[in-house]
PDB file of C-alpha atoms in Angstrom:
ATOM      1  CA  MET Y   8      20.931  -7.947   6.091  1.00  0.00           C
ATOM      2  CA  SER Y   9      19.320 -11.305   6.822  1.00  0.00           C
ATOM      3  CA  GLY Y  10      19.040 -13.959   4.181  1.00  0.00           C
ATOM      4  CA  VAL Y  11      20.309 -13.977   0.623  1.00  0.00           C
ATOM      5  CA  LYS Y  12      18.379 -12.099  -2.028  1.00  0.00           C
ATOM      6  CA  THR Y  13      17.358 -14.376  -4.879  1.00  0.00           C
ATOM      7  CA  TYR Y  14      15.826 -11.483  -6.806  1.00  0.00           C
ATOM      8  CA  ASP Y  15      17.556  -8.125  -6.730  1.00  0.00           C
ATOM      9  CA  PRO Y  16      15.027  -5.258  -7.077  1.00  0.00           C
ATOM     10  CA  THR Y  17      17.884  -2.892  -7.906  1.00  0.00           C
ATOM     11  CA  SER Y  18      18.623  -4.823 -11.095  1.00  0.00           C
ATOM     12  CA  TRP Y  19      15.725  -3.054 -12.846  1.00  0.00           C
ATOM     13  CA  ARG Y  20      16.641  -0.116 -15.082  1.00  0.00           C
ATOM     14  CA  PRO Y  21      13.748   2.357 -15.426  1.00  0.00           C
ATOM     15  CA  LYS Y  22      13.360   4.504 -18.533  1.00  0.00           C
ATOM     16  CA  HIS Y  23      12.323   8.113 -19.072  1.00  0.00           C
ATOM     17  CA  LEU Y  24       8.770   6.866 -19.513  1.00  0.00           C
ATOM     18  CA  ASP Y  25       8.753   5.429 -15.993  1.00  0.00           C
ATOM     19  CA  LEU Y  26       9.692   8.822 -14.565  1.00  0.00           C
ATOM     20  CA  LEU Y  27       6.781  10.392 -16.400  1.00  0.00           C
ATOM     21  CA  LEU Y  28       4.323   7.650 -15.493  1.00  0.00           C
ATOM     22  CA  SER Y  29       5.265   7.745 -11.811  1.00  0.00           C
ATOM     23  CA  ALA Y  30       4.761  11.519 -11.653  1.00  0.00           C
ATOM     24  CA  VAL Y  31       1.416  11.383 -13.452  1.00  0.00           C
ATOM     25  CA  ILE Y  32       0.155   8.513 -11.302  1.00  0.00           C
ATOM     26  CA  ALA Y  33       1.283  10.057  -8.031  1.00  0.00           C
ATOM     27  CA  PHE Y  34      -0.532  13.328  -8.555  1.00  0.00           C
ATOM     28  CA  SER Y  35      -3.510  12.364 -10.714  1.00  0.00           C
ATOM     29  CA  LEU Y  36      -4.720   8.885  -9.733  1.00  0.00           C
ATOM     30  CA  PRO Y  37      -5.811   9.873  -6.193  1.00  0.00           C
ATOM     31  CA  ALA Y  38      -7.930  12.749  -7.525  1.00  0.00           C
ATOM     32  CA  VAL Y  39      -9.414  10.579 -10.279  1.00  0.00           C
ATOM     33  CA  ALA Y  40     -10.184   7.792  -7.789  1.00  0.00           C
ATOM     34  CA  GLY Y  41     -11.882  10.241  -5.428  1.00  0.00           C
ATOM     35  CA  TRP Y  42     -13.908  11.757  -8.264  1.00  0.00           C
ATOM     36  CA  LEU Y  43     -15.022   8.352  -9.527  1.00  0.00           C
ATOM     37  CA  TYR Y  44     -16.033   7.336  -6.015  1.00  0.00           C
ATOM     38  CA  ASP Y  45     -18.268  10.392  -5.718  1.00  0.00           C
ATOM     39  CA  LEU Y  46     -19.730   9.537  -9.105  1.00  0.00           C
ATOM     40  CA  SER Y  47     -20.348   5.804  -8.880  1.00  0.00           C
ATOM     41  CA  GLY Y  48     -18.939   4.278  -5.700  1.00  0.00           C
ATOM     42  CA  VAL Y  49     -15.727   2.486  -4.888  1.00  0.00           C
ATOM     43  CA  LEU Y  50     -15.845  -0.450  -7.299  1.00  0.00           C
ATOM     44  CA  ILE Y  51     -14.732   1.270 -10.516  1.00  0.00           C
ATOM     45  CA  PRO Y  52     -11.851   3.329  -9.057  1.00  0.00           C
ATOM     46  CA  MET Y  53     -10.678   0.342  -7.050  1.00  0.00           C
ATOM     47  CA  LEU Y  54     -10.626  -1.855 -10.170  1.00  0.00           C
ATOM     48  CA  ILE Y  55      -8.659   0.829 -12.026  1.00  0.00           C
ATOM     49  CA  TYR Y  56      -6.215   1.188  -9.123  1.00  0.00           C
ATOM     50  CA  TYR Y  57      -5.592  -2.534  -8.751  1.00  0.00           C
ATOM     51  CA  SER Y  58      -5.472  -3.241 -12.495  1.00  0.00           C
ATOM     52  CA  LEU Y  59      -2.971  -0.436 -12.961  1.00  0.00           C
ATOM     53  CA  ALA Y  60      -0.766  -1.849 -10.212  1.00  0.00           C
ATOM     54  CA  TRP Y  61      -0.636  -5.380 -11.588  1.00  0.00           C
ATOM     55  CA  GLY Y  62      -0.786  -4.547 -15.286  1.00  0.00           C
ATOM     56  CA  LEU Y  63       1.439  -1.502 -15.587  1.00  0.00           C
ATOM     57  CA  VAL Y  64       4.149  -2.739 -13.238  1.00  0.00           C
ATOM     58  CA  LYS Y  65       4.266  -6.150 -14.944  1.00  0.00           C
ATOM     59  CA  LEU Y  66       4.530  -4.418 -18.296  1.00  0.00           C
ATOM     60  CA  ARG Y  67       7.182  -1.903 -17.279  1.00  0.00           C
ATOM     61  CA  ARG Y  68       9.229  -3.931 -14.802  1.00  0.00           C
ATOM     62  CA  GLY Y  69       8.668  -7.490 -15.938  1.00  0.00           C
ATOM     63  CA  VAL Y  70       7.881  -8.691 -12.402  1.00  0.00           C
ATOM     64  CA  VAL Y  71       5.440  -7.530  -9.758  1.00  0.00           C
ATOM     65  CA  GLY Y  72       7.274  -9.123  -6.850  1.00  0.00           C
ATOM     66  CA  TYR Y  73       5.160 -12.237  -6.371  1.00  0.00           C
ATOM     67  CA  GLY Y  74       6.549 -15.468  -7.734  1.00  0.00           C
ATOM     68  CA  THR Y  75      10.128 -14.355  -7.279  1.00  0.00           C
ATOM     69  CA  PRO Y  76      12.238 -16.783  -5.208  1.00  0.00           C
ATOM     70  CA  PHE Y  77      12.147 -16.410  -1.448  1.00  0.00           C
ATOM     71  CA  PRO Y  78      15.259 -15.478   0.500  1.00  0.00           C
ATOM     72  CA  LYS Y  79      16.507 -18.018   3.009  1.00  0.00           C
ATOM     73  CA  LYS Y  80      15.163 -15.929   5.877  1.00  0.00           C
ATOM     74  CA  PRO Y  81      12.731 -13.031   6.117  1.00  0.00           C
ATOM     75  CA  PRO Y  82      14.571  -9.712   6.464  1.00  0.00           C
ATOM     76  CA  LYS Y  83      14.822  -8.262   9.969  1.00  0.00           C
ATOM     77  CA  TRP Y  84      12.865  -5.214   8.873  1.00  0.00           C
ATOM     78  CA  PHE Y  85       9.916  -7.473   8.091  1.00  0.00           C
ATOM     79  CA  TYR Y  86       9.609  -8.254  11.793  1.00  0.00           C
ATOM     80  CA  VAL Y  87      10.009  -4.581  12.622  1.00  0.00           C
ATOM     81  CA  ASN Y  88       7.165  -3.791  10.237  1.00  0.00           C
ATOM     82  CA  VAL Y  89       4.912  -6.408  11.819  1.00  0.00           C
ATOM     83  CA  LEU Y  90       5.603  -4.864  15.221  1.00  0.00           C
ATOM     84  CA  VAL Y  91       4.784  -1.401  13.857  1.00  0.00           C
ATOM     85  CA  ILE Y  92       1.489  -2.714  12.463  1.00  0.00           C
ATOM     86  CA  LEU Y  93       0.563  -4.411  15.740  1.00  0.00           C
ATOM     87  CA  THR Y  94       1.230  -1.121  17.499  1.00  0.00           C
ATOM     88  CA  ALA Y  95      -0.895   0.673  14.904  1.00  0.00           C
ATOM     89  CA  LEU Y  96      -3.719  -1.782  15.535  1.00  0.00           C
ATOM     90  CA  PHE Y  97      -3.535  -1.061  19.253  1.00  0.00           C
ATOM     91  CA  PHE Y  98      -3.944   2.651  18.567  1.00  0.00           C
ATOM     92  CA  ALA Y  99      -6.698   1.949  16.035  1.00  0.00           C
ATOM     93  CA  TYR Y 100      -8.616  -0.036  18.633  1.00  0.00           C
ATOM     94  CA  GLN Y 101      -8.484   2.904  21.024  1.00  0.00           C
ATOM     95  CA  ALA Y 102      -9.773   5.222  18.261  1.00  0.00           C
ATOM     96  CA  ARG Y 103     -12.155   2.695  16.682  1.00  0.00           C
ATOM     97  CA  ILE Y 104     -15.321   3.668  14.846  1.00  0.00           C
ATOM     98  CA  ARG Y 105     -17.967   1.018  15.363  1.00  0.00           C
ATOM     99  CA  VAL Y 106     -20.729   0.202  12.897  1.00  0.00           C
ATOM    100  CA  GLU Y 107     -24.082   0.349  14.671  1.00  0.00           C
ATOM    101  CA  GLU Y 108     -25.825  -2.282  12.543  1.00  0.00           C
ATOM    102  CA  VAL Y 109     -23.248  -4.876  11.564  1.00  0.00           C
ATOM    103  CA  ASP Y 110     -23.722  -6.745   8.286  1.00  0.00           C
ATOM    104  CA  ARG Y 111     -21.904  -9.960   9.122  1.00  0.00           C
ATOM    105  CA  PHE Y 112     -21.990 -11.244   5.565  1.00  0.00           C
ATOM    106  CA  GLY Y 113     -20.575  -7.942   4.321  1.00  0.00           C
ATOM    107  CA  VAL Y 114     -17.824  -8.046   6.921  1.00  0.00           C
ATOM    108  CA  LEU Y 115     -16.981 -11.611   5.875  1.00  0.00           C
ATOM    109  CA  LEU Y 116     -16.761 -10.615   2.211  1.00  0.00           C
ATOM    110  CA  THR Y 117     -14.599  -7.657   3.134  1.00  0.00           C
ATOM    111  CA  ALA Y 118     -12.271  -9.897   5.128  1.00  0.00           C
ATOM    112  CA  LEU Y 119     -12.056 -12.677   2.524  1.00  0.00           C
ATOM    113  CA  LEU Y 120     -11.909 -10.564  -0.637  1.00  0.00           C
ATOM    114  CA  TRP Y 121     -10.994  -6.917  -0.140  1.00  0.00           C
ATOM    115  CA  ALA Y 122      -8.497  -7.336   2.722  1.00  0.00           C
ATOM    116  CA  PRO Y 123      -6.124  -9.751   0.900  1.00  0.00           C
ATOM    117  CA  VAL Y 124      -6.554  -8.167  -2.540  1.00  0.00           C
ATOM    118  CA  ASN Y 125      -5.806  -4.692  -1.239  1.00  0.00           C
ATOM    119  CA  ALA Y 126      -2.896  -5.860   0.903  1.00  0.00           C
ATOM    120  CA  SER Y 127      -1.310  -7.742  -1.975  1.00  0.00           C
ATOM    121  CA  THR Y 128      -1.759  -4.967  -4.524  1.00  0.00           C
ATOM    122  CA  GLU Y 129      -1.107  -1.488  -3.184  1.00  0.00           C
ATOM    123  CA  GLN Y 130       2.612  -1.913  -2.524  1.00  0.00           C
ATOM    124  CA  ILE Y 131       3.166  -3.038  -6.122  1.00  0.00           C
ATOM    125  CA  LEU Y 132       2.321   0.448  -7.340  1.00  0.00           C
ATOM    126  CA  TRP Y 133       3.815   2.297  -4.360  1.00  0.00           C
ATOM    127  CA  LEU Y 134       7.197   0.659  -4.863  1.00  0.00           C
ATOM    128  CA  TYR Y 135       7.089   1.160  -8.618  1.00  0.00           C
ATOM    129  CA  LEU Y 136       6.784   4.907  -8.041  1.00  0.00           C
ATOM    130  CA  PHE Y 137       9.803   4.922  -5.739  1.00  0.00           C
ATOM    131  CA  ASP Y 138      11.968   2.557  -7.773  1.00  0.00           C
ATOM    132  CA  SER Y 139      11.283   4.448 -11.004  1.00  0.00           C
ATOM    133  CA  TRP Y 140      13.238   7.391  -9.650  1.00  0.00           C
ATOM    134  CA  ASP Y 141      15.652   5.754  -7.246  1.00  0.00           C
ATOM    135  CA  LEU Y 142      16.910   3.232  -9.805  1.00  0.00           C
ATOM    136  CA  TYR Y 143      16.893   5.515 -12.839  1.00  0.00           C
ATOM    137  CA  PRO Y 144      20.535   6.640 -12.622  1.00  0.00           C
ATOM    138  CA  GLU Y 145      23.167   3.965 -13.196  1.00  0.00           C
ATOM    139  CA  LYS Y 146      24.734   4.851  -9.855  1.00  0.00           C
ATOM    140  CA  PRO Y 147      22.777   5.877  -6.737  1.00  0.00           C
ATOM    141  CA  ARG Y 148      22.119   9.602  -6.580  1.00  0.00           C
ATOM    142  CA  LEU Y 149      20.612  11.339  -3.593  1.00  0.00           C
ATOM    143  CA  ARG Y 150      18.403  13.714  -5.572  1.00  0.00           C
ATOM    144  CA  TYR Y 151      16.771  10.850  -7.443  1.00  0.00           C
ATOM    145  CA  ARG Y 152      16.200   8.924  -4.229  1.00  0.00           C
ATOM    146  CA  LEU Y 153      14.638  11.987  -2.621  1.00  0.00           C
ATOM    147  CA  ALA Y 154      12.436  12.450  -5.676  1.00  0.00           C
ATOM    148  CA  GLY Y 155      11.345   8.823  -5.396  1.00  0.00           C
ATOM    149  CA  LEU Y 156      10.479   9.308  -1.747  1.00  0.00           C
ATOM    150  CA  VAL Y 157       8.488  12.432  -2.580  1.00  0.00           C
ATOM    151  CA  PHE Y 158       6.413  10.664  -5.239  1.00  0.00           C
ATOM    152  CA  PHE Y 159       5.986   7.634  -2.974  1.00  0.00           C
ATOM    153  CA  ALA Y 160       4.864   9.724   0.005  1.00  0.00           C
ATOM    154  CA  ALA Y 161       2.705  12.018  -2.116  1.00  0.00           C
ATOM    155  CA  PHE Y 162       0.803   9.152  -3.670  1.00  0.00           C
ATOM    156  CA  VAL Y 163       0.301   7.209  -0.449  1.00  0.00           C
ATOM    157  CA  GLY Y 164      -0.838  10.341   1.359  1.00  0.00           C
ATOM    158  CA  LEU Y 165      -3.115  11.574  -1.424  1.00  0.00           C
ATOM    159  CA  ILE Y 166      -4.744   8.230  -2.193  1.00  0.00           C
ATOM    160  CA  HIS Y 167      -5.700   7.921   1.458  1.00  0.00           C
ATOM    161  CA  THR Y 168      -6.932  11.482   1.959  1.00  0.00           C
ATOM    162  CA  MET Y 169      -8.697  11.826  -1.405  1.00  0.00           C
ATOM    163  CA  PHE Y 170     -10.046   8.277  -1.746  1.00  0.00           C
ATOM    164  CA  TRP Y 171      -9.848   5.802   1.129  1.00  0.00           C
ATOM    165  CA  THR Y 172     -10.957   8.192   3.892  1.00  0.00           C
ATOM    166  CA  LYS Y 173     -14.200   8.892   2.022  1.00  0.00           C
ATOM    167  CA  PHE Y 174     -15.573   5.478   2.904  1.00  0.00           C
ATOM    168  CA  LEU Y 175     -13.036   3.497   4.965  1.00  0.00           C
ATOM    169  CA  HIS Y 176     -14.242   4.662   8.373  1.00  0.00           C
ATOM    170  CA  VAL Y 177     -12.508   2.392  10.879  1.00  0.00           C
ATOM    171  CA  ALA Y 178     -10.560   4.764  13.165  1.00  0.00           C
ATOM    172  CA  SER Y 179     -11.114   8.373  14.107  1.00  0.00           C
ATOM    173  CA  PRO Y 180      -8.164  10.531  13.003  1.00  0.00           C
ATOM    174  CA  GLU Y 181      -8.780  12.906  15.891  1.00  0.00           C
ATOM    175  CA  GLY Y 182      -7.159  12.680  19.307  1.00  0.00           C
ATOM    176  CA  PHE Y 183      -3.887  11.116  20.410  1.00  0.00           C
ATOM    177  CA  PHE Y 184      -4.688   7.537  19.416  1.00  0.00           C
ATOM    178  CA  GLY Y 185      -6.022   8.511  16.011  1.00  0.00           C
ATOM    179  CA  VAL Y 186      -2.941  10.595  15.221  1.00  0.00           C
ATOM    180  CA  ALA Y 187      -0.679   7.818  16.526  1.00  0.00           C
ATOM    181  CA  PHE Y 188      -2.467   5.306  14.286  1.00  0.00           C
ATOM    182  CA  VAL Y 189      -1.874   7.446  11.197  1.00  0.00           C
ATOM    183  CA  LEU Y 190       1.759   7.966  12.195  1.00  0.00           C
ATOM    184  CA  MET Y 191       2.438   4.260  12.655  1.00  0.00           C
ATOM    185  CA  THR Y 192       0.834   3.305   9.355  1.00  0.00           C
ATOM    186  CA  THR Y 193       2.896   6.015   7.653  1.00  0.00           C
ATOM    187  CA  ILE Y 194       6.081   4.587   9.152  1.00  0.00           C
ATOM    188  CA  SER Y 195       5.026   1.126   7.987  1.00  0.00           C
ATOM    189  CA  GLY Y 196       4.641   2.431   4.447  1.00  0.00           C
ATOM    190  CA  PHE Y 197       8.265   3.547   4.304  1.00  0.00           C
ATOM    191  CA  ILE Y 198       9.452   0.292   5.874  1.00  0.00           C
ATOM    192  CA  HIS Y 199       7.926  -1.514   2.884  1.00  0.00           C
ATOM    193  CA  ILE Y 200      10.689   0.021   0.769  1.00  0.00           C
ATOM    194  CA  VAL Y 201      13.421  -1.479   2.939  1.00  0.00           C
ATOM    195  CA  VAL Y 202      11.711  -4.867   3.163  1.00  0.00           C
ATOM    196  CA  TRP Y 203      11.266  -5.015  -0.612  1.00  0.00           C
ATOM    197  CA  ARG Y 204      14.883  -4.165  -1.256  1.00  0.00           C
ATOM    198  CA  GLN Y 205      16.113  -6.730   1.268  1.00  0.00           C
ATOM    199  CA  SER Y 206      13.810  -9.596   0.294  1.00  0.00           C
ATOM    200  CA  GLY Y 207      13.003  -9.164  -3.395  1.00  0.00           C
ATOM    201  CA  ASN Y 208       9.616 -10.686  -2.675  1.00  0.00           C
ATOM    202  CA  MET Y 209       6.385  -8.751  -2.184  1.00  0.00           C
ATOM    203  CA  VAL Y 210       4.960 -11.359   0.191  1.00  0.00           C
ATOM    204  CA  PHE Y 211       6.909  -9.724   3.010  1.00  0.00           C
ATOM    205  CA  THR Y 212       5.093  -6.443   2.393  1.00  0.00           C
ATOM    206  CA  PHE Y 213       1.758  -8.207   1.990  1.00  0.00           C
ATOM    207  CA  ILE Y 214       1.718  -9.858   5.411  1.00  0.00           C
ATOM    208  CA  PRO Y 215       1.843  -6.730   7.612  1.00  0.00           C
ATOM    209  CA  HIS Y 216      -0.574  -4.881   5.332  1.00  0.00           C
ATOM    210  CA  PHE Y 217      -2.992  -7.813   5.474  1.00  0.00           C
ATOM    211  CA  LEU Y 218      -2.764  -7.909   9.267  1.00  0.00           C
ATOM    212  CA  LEU Y 219      -3.694  -4.227   9.293  1.00  0.00           C
ATOM    213  CA  ASN Y 220      -6.641  -4.613   6.922  1.00  0.00           C
ATOM    214  CA  LEU Y 221      -7.991  -7.680   8.664  1.00  0.00           C
ATOM    215  CA  GLY Y 222      -7.418  -6.537  12.227  1.00  0.00           C
ATOM    216  CA  LEU Y 223      -9.447  -3.374  11.803  1.00  0.00           C
ATOM    217  CA  LEU Y 224     -12.550  -5.368  10.883  1.00  0.00           C
ATOM    218  CA  PHE Y 225     -12.726  -7.347  14.122  1.00  0.00           C
ATOM    219  CA  TRP Y 226     -13.740  -4.530  16.425  1.00  0.00           C
ATOM    220  CA  THR Y 227     -15.426  -2.158  13.971  1.00  0.00           C
ATOM    221  CA  GLY Y 228     -17.807  -4.406  12.057  1.00  0.00           C
ATOM    222  CA  TYR Y 229     -16.874  -2.516   8.903  1.00  0.00           C
ATOM    223  CA  SER Y 230     -18.075  -3.729   5.499  1.00  0.00           C
ATOM    224  CA  ILE Y 231     -17.001  -2.239   2.182  1.00  0.00           C
ATOM    225  CA  VAL Y 232     -20.043  -3.714   0.396  1.00  0.00           C
ATOM    226  CA  PRO Y 233     -22.414  -0.708   0.865  1.00  0.00           C
ATOM    227  CA  TYR Y 234     -19.824   1.573  -0.764  1.00  0.00           C
ATOM    228  CA  LEU Y 235     -19.143  -0.520  -3.860  1.00  0.00           C
ATOM    229  CA  TRP Y 236     -21.846   1.081  -5.988  1.00  0.00           C
ATOM    230  CA  ARG Y 237     -24.049   4.140  -5.703  1.00  0.00           C
TER     231      ARG Y 237
END
């Protein structure tokens, strides 16, 4: 492992409540977010999602992962994750969905506001779901780690299929390149776990996610503004 961890994510001791909260969030928030989008647009569910990530995790864990000391060097898996994201962007370009009438101001707002906010926020909640189960026993236990991975994967998969795919049309999921794009972003999601454990700082999960969010805008002309409110 590269560098020296100055914050140890495994030092957190989840409670029974965290197990319950992680299960409820994993299997209910995606459906609620999708329902709210159909009802009013993306703004309200996105505010709930992001507020829950920052607020709940700060309350339950005490830290969200930003502001913790940096290790001396980025972990090696951070560079692996960046490479995975660059590969994903290559596939996304091949399967790109272009906007016919580009709203340049909307694209700029999406790049300056949504892209960094989303990239800095989602992993906070994702990793809370995993850590709640993986760190619950005093000593590592395989069944708890597997449970954490299930809740992590379930939430990430459901929030994308039930919420993000309703309006975030940047790459076609059909065909080889579309499937490869989804596969690479899925792999990146699991790498976030390793990077977080090795670095103790969420910045190293933010950077590859931000590259993904921002890169997709360049060749699609996508703007989230028309979807904010119905």
